[in-house]
Coordinates of C-alpha atoms and ligand atoms in Angstrom, one line a residue:
X1 CA 21.0 -23.2 39.3
X2 CA 18.6 -24.8 42.4
X3 CA 18.4 -28.9 41.5
X4 CA 15.2 -28.6 40.5
X5 CA 16.0 -25.7 37.9
X6 CA 17.5 -28.7 35.6
X7 CA 13.6 -30.1 35.1
X8 CA 13.0 -26.3 34.6
X9 CA 14.9 -25.5 32.1
X10 CA 13.9 -27.3 28.5
X11 CA 17.3 -27.6 26.9
X12 CA 18.8 -29.5 29.7
X13 CA 15.1 -31.1 30.9
X14 CA 15.6 -35.0 30.2
X15 CA 12.7 -35.9 32.2
X16 CA 12.3 -39.5 32.7
X17 CA 15.2 -40.0 30.7
X18 CA 17.3 -38.7 33.5
X19 CA 19.6 -42.3 34.7
X20 CA 20.3 -43.0 38.3
X21 CA 23.5 -41.3 38.4
X22 CA 22.2 -37.6 37.0
X23 CA 19.7 -37.4 39.2
X24 CA 21.7 -38.2 41.8
X25 CA 24.3 -35.4 40.9
X26 CA 21.3 -33.2 40.1
X27 CA 20.0 -33.3 43.5
X28 CA 16.5 -34.8 41.6
X29 CA 16.1 -38.5 42.9
X30 CA 12.6 -38.8 44.2
X31 CA 11.2 -35.3 42.2
X32 CA 10.9 -38.0 39.0
X33 CA 8.5 -41.7 39.3
X34 CA 11.5 -44.2 39.4
X35 CA 11.2 -46.0 36.2
X36 CA 14.0 -44.4 33.4
X37 CA 12.9 -43.9 30.5
X38 CA 14.7 -44.2 26.7
X39 CA 13.5 -41.0 25.0
X40 CA 11.9 -43.6 22.6
X41 CA 9.6 -44.8 25.0
X42 CA 8.9 -40.6 26.3
X43 CA 8.3 -40.4 22.0
X44 CA 5.9 -43.0 22.4
X45 CA 4.0 -41.5 25.6
X46 CA 3.5 -38.4 23.7
X47 CA 2.8 -39.8 20.2
X48 CA 0.0 -42.0 22.2
X49 CA -1.4 -38.0 23.9
X50 CA -1.0 -35.9 20.5
X51 CA -3.5 -37.9 19.3
X52 CA -6.0 -38.6 21.7
X53 CA -6.4 -34.5 21.4
X54 CA -9.7 -33.9 20.2
X55 CA -8.5 -30.8 17.9
X56 CA -5.9 -29.7 15.8
X57 CA -5.4 -26.6 18.2
X58 CA -5.9 -29.2 21.1
X59 CA -2.5 -30.5 19.6
X60 CA -1.2 -27.7 18.7
X61 CA -1.2 -26.3 22.6
X62 CA 0.4 -30.2 23.9
X63 CA 2.8 -29.9 21.5
X64 CA 3.8 -26.3 22.7
X65 CA 3.6 -27.6 26.7
X66 CA 6.2 -30.4 25.7
X67 CA 8.6 -28.6 23.9
X68 CA 8.8 -25.9 26.6
X69 CA 9.2 -28.9 29.4
X70 CA 12.1 -30.9 27.3
X71 CA 12.9 -29.5 24.1
X72 CA 15.4 -32.8 23.0
X73 CA 12.1 -34.5 23.2
X74 CA 9.8 -32.3 21.4
X75 CA 12.2 -32.1 18.2
X76 CA 12.7 -35.7 18.8
X77 CA 8.8 -36.1 18.7
X78 CA 8.6 -33.9 15.1
X79 CA 11.6 -35.3 13.4
X80 CA 10.7 -38.9 13.8
X81 CA 7.1 -37.7 13.4
X82 CA 7.7 -35.1 10.4
X83 CA 4.5 -35.5 8.5
X84 CA 2.2 -35.6 11.3
X85 CA 3.6 -33.2 13.6
X86 CA 4.4 -30.1 10.8
X87 CA 1.0 -29.6 9.9
X88 CA 0.4 -29.0 14.0
X89 CA 3.6 -26.9 14.5
X90 CA 2.8 -24.7 11.4
X91 CA 0.7 -24.5 8.6
X92 CA -2.3 -24.7 8.9
X93 CA -2.6 -25.1 12.1
X94 CA -0.1 -22.1 13.1
X95 CA -2.9 -20.2 11.8
X96 CA -5.4 -20.9 13.6
X97 CA -3.7 -20.9 17.3
X98 CA -2.4 -17.1 15.7
X99 CA -6.7 -16.0 15.6
X100 CA -6.1 -17.2 19.4
X101 CA -3.0 -16.3 20.8
X102 CA -4.3 -14.6 23.5
X103 CA -6.8 -16.1 24.4
X104 CA -4.5 -19.6 24.6
X105 CA -1.5 -17.9 25.9
X106 CA -0.4 -19.6 28.9
X107 CA 3.6 -19.4 29.3
X108 CA 6.3 -16.6 27.4
X109 CA 8.7 -18.1 24.1
X110 CA 10.4 -15.4 22.7
X111 CA 11.3 -12.2 22.7
X112 CA 8.7 -9.2 22.1
X113 CA 10.0 -6.3 21.5
X114 CA 7.7 -3.4 21.5
X115 CA 7.1 0.8 19.8
X116 CA 7.0 1.2 23.5
X117 CA 10.7 0.0 23.8
X118 CA 12.2 2.6 21.2
X119 CA 14.9 4.3 22.0
X120 CA 16.1 1.3 24.1
X121 CA 15.7 -2.1 22.5
X122 CA 19.2 -2.4 22.8
X123 CA 18.3 -3.3 26.6
X124 CA 15.0 -5.6 25.5
X125 CA 17.9 -7.9 23.6
X126 CA 20.0 -7.7 26.8
X127 CA 18.0 -9.4 28.7
X128 CA 17.6 -12.2 26.6
X129 CA 19.6 -15.2 28.0
X130 CA 21.6 -16.6 25.3
X131 CA 24.3 -15.1 23.5
X132 CA 25.5 -17.2 20.6
X133 CA 21.9 -16.7 18.5
X134 CA 22.4 -17.6 15.6
X135 CA 18.8 -16.5 13.5
X136 CA 16.4 -15.1 14.4
X137 CA 12.9 -14.8 12.6
X138 CA 11.0 -11.5 13.3
X139 CA 7.2 -10.6 12.4
X140 CA 5.1 -7.6 12.9
X141 CA 2.4 -9.4 12.4
X142 CA 1.7 -7.2 9.5
X143 CA 0.4 -10.0 7.3
X144 CA -0.1 -13.5 9.0
X145 CA -0.4 -16.5 6.7
X146 CA -3.6 -15.2 4.4
X147 CA -5.6 -14.0 8.0
X148 CA -4.2 -10.5 7.5
X149 CA -3.1 -8.0 10.4
X150 CA -2.4 -9.6 13.8
X151 CA -0.7 -7.8 15.7
X152 CA 1.6 -9.4 18.5
X153 CA -1.0 -12.6 18.0
X154 CA 1.3 -13.5 15.3
X155 CA 4.3 -14.9 17.6
X156 CA 3.0 -18.2 17.0
X157 CA 4.8 -17.7 13.6
X158 CA 8.8 -17.1 14.3
X159 CA 8.2 -19.6 16.9
X160 CA 6.6 -22.5 14.5
X161 CA 9.2 -20.8 11.4
X162 CA 12.3 -21.6 14.3
X163 CA 10.7 -25.3 15.1
X164 CA 11.1 -26.3 11.3
X165 CA 14.9 -24.5 11.0
X166 CA 15.4 -27.1 14.3
X167 CA 13.6 -30.4 12.9
X168 CA 14.4 -30.0 9.5
X169 CA 18.2 -28.3 9.3
X170 CA 19.3 -29.6 12.5
X171 CA 20.1 -25.7 13.5
X172 CA 20.4 -25.6 17.8
X173 CA 17.7 -25.0 19.1
X174 CA 19.0 -23.3 21.9
X175 CA 20.6 -21.1 19.0
X176 CA 16.8 -19.8 17.5
X177 CA 14.9 -16.7 18.9
X178 CA 11.6 -16.4 17.5
X179 CA 11.3 -12.3 17.8
X180 CA 6.9 -10.2 17.9
X181 CA 8.5 -6.9 16.8
X182 CA 5.1 -5.2 17.8
X183 CA 4.6 -1.6 15.9
X184 CA 1.1 -1.9 16.7
X185 CA -1.7 -3.3 15.0
X186 CA -4.1 -1.5 12.1
X187 CA -6.6 -4.3 12.5
X188 CA -9.1 -3.1 15.0
X189 CA -11.2 -6.4 16.1
X190 CA -7.6 -7.7 17.3
X191 CA -6.9 -4.7 19.6
X192 CA -9.6 -4.2 20.6
X193 CA -9.9 -7.9 22.2
X194 CA -10.1 -7.5 25.8
X195 CA -7.4 -10.5 25.8
X196 CA -5.2 -9.4 23.8
X197 CA -2.3 -9.2 24.7
X198 CA 0.4 -6.5 22.2
X199 CA 0.4 -2.6 21.9
X200 CA -3.5 -1.5 22.0
X201 CA -2.3 1.2 19.5
X202 CA -2.8 1.2 15.2
X203 CA 0.0 0.3 13.5
X204 CA 3.1 2.4 13.6
X205 CA 3.6 3.1 10.0
X206 CA 6.5 5.9 7.3
X207 CA 9.7 6.7 9.4
X208 CA 8.3 6.3 12.2
X209 CA 8.0 2.2 11.6
X210 CA 10.8 2.4 10.1
X211 CA 12.7 4.1 12.3
X212 CA 11.8 1.0 15.3
X213 CA 12.8 -1.5 12.4
X214 CA 15.7 -0.2 12.5
X215 CA 17.3 0.4 15.5
X216 CA 16.3 -3.2 15.7
X217 CA 18.2 -4.5 13.0
X218 CA 21.1 -2.5 14.9
X219 CA 20.5 -3.6 18.1
X220 CA 20.2 -7.1 17.0
X221 CA 23.4 -7.2 14.7
X222 CA 25.0 -5.8 18.2
X223 CA 23.5 -8.4 20.6
X224 CA 24.2 -10.9 18.6
X225 CA 27.5 -10.0 15.8
X226 CA 26.3 -11.6 13.0
X227 CA 23.1 -13.3 13.1
X228 CA 20.9 -14.0 10.5
X229 CA 17.8 -12.1 10.1
X230 CA 14.3 -13.1 9.0
X231 CA 12.0 -11.3 7.7
X232 CA 8.2 -13.1 7.8
X233 CA 4.8 -11.9 7.6
X234 CA 5.4 -8.1 6.8
X235 CA 2.8 -6.8 5.7
X236 CA 3.8 -6.1 1.2
X237 CA 3.6 -2.3 1.9
X238 CA 6.6 -2.5 4.0
X239 CA 8.3 -5.7 3.2
X240 CA 9.2 -5.2 0.1
X241 CA 11.3 -1.9 0.9
X242 CA 12.7 -3.6 4.3
X243 CA 14.0 -6.4 2.3
X244 CA 15.7 -3.7 0.1
X245 CA 16.8 -1.6 2.4
X246 CA 18.5 -4.3 4.4
X247 CA 19.5 -7.2 2.2
X248 CA 22.9 -5.3 1.3
X249 CA 24.0 -4.4 4.7
X250 CA 23.1 -7.3 6.2
X251 CA 22.8 -11.5 6.3
X252 CA 18.8 -11.2 6.4
X253 CA 16.0 -12.7 3.9
X254 CA 12.8 -11.7 3.3
X255 CA 11.4 -15.9 3.3
X256 CA 7.8 -14.9 1.8
X257 CA 9.5 -13.0 -0.7
X258 CA 12.7 -14.7 -1.8
X259 CA 12.1 -18.3 -0.2
X260 CA 8.5 -19.1 -1.9
X261 CA 10.1 -17.9 -5.5
X262 CA 12.9 -20.9 -4.9
X263 CA 10.2 -23.3 -3.9
X264 CA 7.8 -22.6 -6.4
X265 CA 10.4 -22.3 -9.1
X266 CA 11.2 -25.3 -8.0
X267 CA 7.9 -27.4 -8.1
X268 CA 7.8 -25.7 -11.8
X269 CA 10.6 -27.3 -13.7
X270 CA 9.8 -30.5 -11.6
X271 CA 6.0 -30.0 -13.1
X272 CA 8.1 -29.3 -16.3
X273 CA 9.7 -33.2 -16.2
X274 CA 5.9 -34.3 -16.2
X275 CA 4.8 -32.6 -19.4
X276 CA 7.5 -32.6 -21.2
X277 CA 7.8 -29.2 -22.1
X278 CA 10.6 -26.3 -21.4
X279 CA 10.4 -23.2 -19.4
X280 CA 11.4 -21.3 -22.3
X281 CA 7.4 -21.9 -23.1
X282 CA 6.0 -21.5 -20.2
X283 CA 3.3 -18.3 -19.4
X284 CA 2.3 -17.9 -15.6
X285 CA -0.8 -16.0 -14.4
X286 CA -0.4 -15.1 -11.2
X287 CA -3.2 -15.1 -9.1
X288 CA -2.2 -12.1 -6.4
X289 CA 0.5 -9.8 -6.8
X290 CA 2.0 -10.0 -2.9
X291 CA 4.8 -10.5 -2.0
X292 CA 4.5 -14.0 -2.7
X293 CA 3.5 -14.5 -6.2
X294 CA 6.3 -11.3 -7.0
X295 CA 8.9 -13.0 -5.3
X296 CA 8.4 -16.2 -7.8
X297 CA 7.7 -14.1 -10.8
X298 CA 11.0 -12.4 -10.2
X299 CA 13.0 -15.5 -9.6
X300 CA 10.7 -17.1 -12.7
X301 CA 12.0 -14.5 -15.0
X302 CA 15.5 -14.5 -13.3
X303 CA 15.1 -18.0 -14.2
X304 CA 14.6 -17.7 -17.8
X305 CA 16.7 -15.4 -18.9
X306 CA 19.6 -17.3 -17.6
X307 CA 17.8 -19.9 -20.8
X308 CA 18.7 -17.2 -23.1
X309 CA 15.7 -14.7 -23.2
X310 CA 16.1 -11.0 -22.8
X311 CA 14.9 -9.5 -19.5
X312 CA 12.1 -7.8 -21.6
X313 CA 11.2 -11.3 -22.9
X314 CA 11.5 -13.0 -19.0
X315 CA 9.0 -10.5 -17.7
X316 CA 6.5 -11.0 -20.8
X317 CA 5.8 -14.2 -19.6
X318 CA 4.8 -13.6 -16.5
X319 CA 1.5 -12.4 -16.1
X320 CA -0.4 -10.6 -13.0
X321 CA -3.9 -10.4 -11.8
X322 CA -4.3 -8.2 -8.7
X323 CA -8.1 -7.7 -6.7
X324 CA -8.2 -4.9 -9.2
X325 CA -7.9 -7.7 -12.4
X326 CA -4.5 -7.9 -14.6
X327 CA -2.4 -5.7 -13.8
X328 CA -2.1 -3.5 -16.1
X329 CA 0.3 -0.3 -17.1
X330 CA -2.3 2.5 -17.4
X331 CA -3.9 1.2 -13.7
X332 CA -3.3 4.9 -11.7
X333 CA -1.0 4.2 -7.9
X334 CA 0.1 0.7 -8.9
X335 CA 2.5 -0.3 -6.1
X336 CA 5.7 0.1 -6.8
X337 CA 6.8 -3.6 -7.0
X338 CA 4.3 -4.4 -9.6
X339 CA 5.4 -2.8 -12.3
X340 CA 8.0 -4.2 -13.6
X341 CA 5.1 -7.0 -14.1
X342 CA 2.7 -3.9 -15.8
X343 CA 1.5 -4.8 -19.4
X344 CA 0.4 -3.2 -21.9
X345 CA -3.9 -5.0 -22.4
X346 CA -7.0 -3.6 -22.3
X347 CA -8.1 -4.1 -18.4
X348 CA -9.1 -7.4 -17.5
X349 CA -11.3 -7.7 -14.7
X350 CA -12.8 -11.4 -14.1
X351 CA -9.8 -14.2 -13.9
X352 CA -12.1 -16.6 -16.5
X353 CA -11.8 -13.7 -18.8
X354 CA -7.8 -12.9 -17.8
X355 CA -7.4 -17.2 -17.9
X356 CA -9.0 -17.0 -22.2
X357 CA -6.8 -14.1 -22.9
X358 CA -3.4 -15.0 -21.4
X359 CA -3.1 -18.6 -22.2
X360 CA -1.4 -19.5 -18.7
X361 CA 0.3 -22.9 -19.2
X362 CA 0.6 -22.1 -15.3
X363 CA -1.8 -20.8 -12.6
X364 CA -0.6 -19.7 -8.8
X365 CA -2.2 -18.2 -6.4
X366 CA -1.5 -16.4 -3.4
X367 CA -3.9 -14.1 -2.6
X368 CA -5.7 -15.5 0.7
X369 CA -9.1 -15.9 -1.7
X370 CA -10.2 -19.1 -1.2
X371 CA -12.4 -20.2 -4.0
X372 CA -10.8 -17.9 -6.0
X373 CA -10.0 -21.1 -8.7
X374 CA -13.7 -21.6 -9.6
X375 CA -14.5 -24.8 -12.0
X376 CA -14.9 -22.3 -14.7
X377 CA -11.4 -21.4 -14.6
X378 CA -9.8 -24.4 -14.1
X379 CA -12.6 -26.0 -16.9
X380 CA -10.6 -23.1 -18.8
X381 CA -6.8 -24.1 -17.5
X382 CA -7.8 -27.9 -18.6
X383 CA -9.1 -26.6 -22.1
X384 CA -6.1 -24.7 -22.7
X385 CA -3.4 -27.6 -21.8
X386 CA -3.0 -30.9 -21.5
X387 CA -1.8 -30.4 -18.1
X388 CA -2.6 -27.2 -16.5
X389 CA -0.4 -26.6 -13.9
X390 CA -2.4 -25.1 -11.0
X391 CA -1.0 -24.1 -7.4
X392 CA -2.9 -23.1 -5.0
X393 CA 0.0 -21.3 -2.2
X394 CA -2.6 -19.4 0.0
X395 CA -2.5 -21.0 3.7
X396 CA -4.1 -21.9 5.8
X397 CA -5.8 -24.5 4.1
X398 CA -9.1 -22.3 4.5
X399 CA -7.7 -19.4 2.6
X400 CA -6.0 -21.9 -0.3
X401 CA -7.8 -20.7 -4.0
X402 CA -8.5 -24.0 -4.4
X403 CA -8.6 -28.1 -2.7
X404 CA -7.2 -30.5 -4.4
X405 CA -10.2 -32.4 -4.9
X406 CA -11.9 -29.3 -6.7
X407 CA -8.8 -29.2 -8.8
X408 CA -8.6 -32.8 -9.5
X409 CA -12.1 -32.8 -10.7
X410 CA -13.0 -29.8 -12.4
X411 CA -9.4 -31.0 -14.5
X412 CA -11.0 -34.8 -15.3
X413 CA -6.8 -36.1 -13.0
X414 CA -5.1 -33.5 -15.4
X415 CA -3.9 -30.8 -13.4
X416 CA -0.5 -31.0 -11.7
X417 CA -1.7 -29.6 -8.7
X418 CA 0.6 -28.6 -5.6
X419 CA -0.5 -26.3 -2.1
X420 CA 0.3 -24.5 -0.3
X421 CA -1.2 -26.3 2.7
X422 CA -1.4 -29.9 3.3
X423 CA -4.8 -32.1 1.1
X424 CA -5.3 -35.1 1.7
X425 CA -5.3 -37.4 -1.7
X426 CA -7.7 -37.4 -3.6
X427 CA -9.8 -41.0 -5.0
X428 CA -11.0 -40.2 -9.1
X429 CA -12.5 -42.1 -11.4
X430 CA -10.7 -45.2 -9.7
X431 CA -7.3 -43.5 -9.6
X432 CA -5.8 -41.8 -6.3
X433 CA -4.2 -38.0 -6.4
X434 CA -1.3 -37.3 -4.3
X435 CA -0.3 -33.7 -4.4
X436 CA 2.7 -31.8 -3.1
X437 CA 3.0 -29.1 -0.2
X438 CA 3.8 -26.3 -2.3
X439 CA 5.3 -24.5 0.8
X440 CA 8.7 -22.5 1.5
X441 CA 9.2 -25.2 3.9
X442 CA 11.4 -26.6 1.8
X443 CA 13.8 -24.1 1.8
X444 CA 14.4 -21.8 4.2
X445 CA 15.9 -24.2 6.8
X446 CA 18.2 -25.5 4.3
X447 CA 19.2 -21.5 3.5
X448 CA 19.6 -20.6 6.5
X449 CA 21.6 -24.0 7.2
X450 CA 23.6 -22.8 4.5
X451 CA 24.2 -18.8 5.8
X452 CA 25.1 -20.5 8.7
X453 CA 27.8 -23.5 7.5
X454 CA 29.7 -20.7 5.3
X455 CA 29.6 -17.8 7.1
X456 CA 28.3 -16.5 3.9
X457 CA 27.7 -12.4 4.4
X458 CA 25.1 -11.8 2.3
X459 CA 22.2 -13.9 1.1
X460 CA 22.6 -13.7 -2.6
X461 CA 19.9 -14.4 -5.8
X462 CA 22.3 -17.3 -6.9
X463 CA 21.8 -19.6 -3.7
X464 CA 18.3 -19.5 -4.1
X465 CA 18.5 -20.8 -8.0
X466 CA 21.1 -23.2 -6.1
X467 CA 18.0 -23.9 -3.5
X468 CA 15.2 -24.4 -6.3
X469 CA 17.4 -26.5 -8.4
X470 CA 17.9 -29.2 -5.3
X471 CA 15.1 -29.1 -4.0
X472 CA 13.4 -30.2 -7.9
X473 CA 16.0 -32.9 -7.8
X474 CA 14.7 -33.8 -4.5
X475 CA 11.8 -35.0 -6.3
X476 CA 12.3 -38.7 -7.4
X477 CA 10.7 -40.2 -10.4
X478 CA 8.0 -42.4 -8.1
X479 CA 6.8 -39.0 -6.8
X480 CA 5.9 -38.1 -10.4
X481 CA 4.2 -40.9 -10.7
X482 CA 1.8 -40.4 -8.5
X483 CA 1.6 -36.7 -9.2
X484 CA 3.7 -35.3 -6.6
X485 CA 5.4 -32.2 -7.3
X486 CA 7.2 -31.8 -4.0
X487 CA 8.9 -34.0 -2.0
X488 CA 6.5 -35.2 1.0
X489 CA 7.3 -34.0 4.5
X490 CA 8.4 -37.4 5.1
X491 CA 12.1 -36.3 3.2
X492 CA 12.2 -32.5 4.6
X493 CA 15.1 -33.2 6.4
X494 CA 17.8 -34.5 4.0
X495 CA 15.9 -32.1 1.7
X496 CA 16.7 -29.3 4.1
X497 CA 20.5 -30.8 3.3
X498 CA 20.9 -31.2 -0.1
X499 CA 19.6 -27.2 0.0
X500 CA 21.9 -26.3 2.6
X501 CA 24.7 -27.6 0.5
X502 CA 24.1 -26.2 -3.2
X503 CA 23.3 -23.0 -1.1
X504 CA 26.3 -22.4 0.1
X505 CA 28.5 -23.8 -3.3
X506 CA 26.5 -21.1 -3.9
X507 CA 28.2 -18.9 -1.6
X508 CA 31.7 -19.9 -2.0
X509 CA 30.8 -19.3 -5.6
X510 CA 29.7 -15.7 -5.8
X511 CA 32.3 -15.0 -2.9
X512 CA 30.5 -14.6 0.4
X513 CA 31.5 -17.1 2.2
X514 CA 33.9 -16.5 5.3
X515 CA 34.7 -20.1 6.7
X516 CA 37.0 -21.9 4.3
X517 CA 35.2 -24.4 2.5
X518 CA 35.7 -28.1 4.1
X519 CA 36.4 -30.7 1.0
X520 CA 33.1 -32.5 1.4
X521 CA 30.7 -29.8 1.9
X522 CA 27.2 -32.4 2.1
X523 CA 29.4 -34.3 4.7
X524 CA 30.5 -31.1 6.6
X525 CA 27.1 -29.8 6.8
X526 CA 25.4 -33.2 8.1
X527 CA 27.8 -33.2 11.3
X528 CA 27.0 -29.8 11.8
X529 CA 23.2 -30.6 12.5
X530 CA 21.5 -31.1 15.5
X531 CA 20.2 -34.2 15.8
X532 CA 17.5 -34.0 18.7
X533 CA 19.0 -36.7 21.8
X534 CA 20.5 -37.3 25.0
Ligands
NAI601 P1 0.2 -10.0 -0.2 O1 -0.9 -9.3 1.4 O2 1.5 -9.1 0.3 O3 -0.3 -10.0 -1.2 C1 -2.1 -10.7 -1.7 C2 -1.9 -10.1 -3.1 O4 -3.8 -10.9 -3.4 C3 -2.2 -9.1 -3.5 O5 -1.4 -8.4 -4.1 C4 -3.7 -8.6 -3.7 O6 -3.6 -7.4 -4.1 C5 -4.2 -10.1 -3.8 N1 -5.5 -10.5 -3.4 C6 -6.4 -10.3 -2.8 N2 -7.9 -10.5 -2.9 C7 -8.1 -9.9 -4.1 C8 -8.9 -10.6 -5.3 N3 -9.9 -10.7 -4.4 N4 -8.5 -11.3 -6.2 C9 -7.1 -11.1 -6.7 N5 -6.5 -10.8 -5.6 C10 -6.2 -10.4 -4.5 O7 0.2 -11.4 0.7 P2 1.4 -12.5 0.5 O8 2.1 -12.6 1.1 O9 1.8 -13.2 -1.2 O10 0.7 -14.1 0.7 C11 -0.3 -14.5 -0.6 C12 -1.3 -15.6 0.5 O11 0.1 -16.4 0.2 C13 -0.7 -15.7 1.9 O12 -1.8 -16.6 2.1 C14 0.4 -16.3 2.4 O13 0.0 -17.6 4.0 C15 0.0 -17.4 0.6 N6 2.2 -17.7 0.9 C16 2.2 -18.5 0.8 C17 3.6 -19.5 0.6 C18 4.0 -20.9 0.9 O14 5.2 -20.7 0.6 N7 2.9 -21.9 0.4 C19 4.7 -18.6 1.3 C20 4.0 -17.4 0.8 C21 2.8 -16.7 1.1

């Protein structure tokens, strides 16, 4: 390292916070302005600049620059201002950043592993400068939020998710690795963009695709033994198969399927504290039958079985509606992941008719179809239920099945509403309604922390049940009183600790932990959390 390298190494750079003694020791006296600042003073400058930026994307770019200069300062800013910064570093703004990725690209972050390196992916992983990687978030860009196949432009997602791992769960940033597994893209518009930075080839499929993912997984395990791999934003044609293939062999999970399931189950349980009804009495209509909703349905059905229902009864409480209409058994070529929930029922092709036929207590949207929850659909939910539960989970904001305003207005303020991306409070008839953010960011950071704390060899379903219970318990009476069934973003760090402790406890109970159980699990996990201090 030369003297200036310390200023270029974001994990070690402190910028104007280097003391005169440190400046002397590193040989950088004079390379920085003379004033020595505290981290709080630096954060104040970052916030002032951030707030002066004219658009969300400009804010995203500015925060990315701060992260590239000084990670401690970036994470201190995010941790101290979660409510303001998470919607920039993550959904909804990260969606806009991904759409523009090849145009706004300035400097590398993370690892790009492409199909061009087939046969020598281990050599690509060897190029990563650190050996102690604990968590990899990998995407192939196949289904980025509700925006479809964005190919290598999806890199913003693993970067954003890992920022939340650090900010919320205190994972050491030096141990996080975002990976773009570039298998080509099926999106011709992306491929033909003159600025596009990924492989300009059609997306691999079938055995060739599986071989690429397999090679990556094997190489990652060899390079970083025991690394936790989070599969993120893979298209559902691959996601279910990859999860089934790898979950019994390595430490991995698919957040869109499993994390979303735990998050939504927690929200449902919190909603039932408002309605006073039992989980066993719920009937859910899922709009969209992809990773998110099938993940939720699977976990809800398992939770119903825990309450004493048979497997068939439990699944019978979950109805699915996709782009072809109600998911029924007589439909030809039904995708494998939908089959367990297919029903014997005449075809229904309009959502309003499905609501009338199923009479659901909860309507859960994860379809990427904005406006799908029309006023008549919401009004029908309000006619059928004193307090209809409505989740519009699709991200980013522009893809939500309905807005918070639409949900409250069409139901006379009776909806118990939550959305994947945040909506501002809604004023209606002299009342203000606060919506909870139904986002798996309340689950995956804590779950990952729990896995690392216990050295769990596998991520088992019981860890998700425990995570859901812990998340639901974080919703207090004050939250419920204003209609919020998820904690506010300001509490994401406490939530992550609670989720981690619960998931860790489940890992010990199920015998998948490899680290001896500490006397005080929560205290042990808390003290391991990175705090973004110099
Ligand atoms: P997916 O691609 O696996 O599933 C989408 C589903 O929507 C498919 O079943 C498709 O048939 C259905 N669909 C499409 N058009 C439709 C239409 N016109 N009518 C009815 N159904 C239609 O995608 P995935 O992973 O399930 O994600 C869906 C959305 O949920 C995305 O916007 C994603 O960002 C969001 N999501 C939100 C999460 C959260 O934490 N809030 C977590 C995971 C996903």
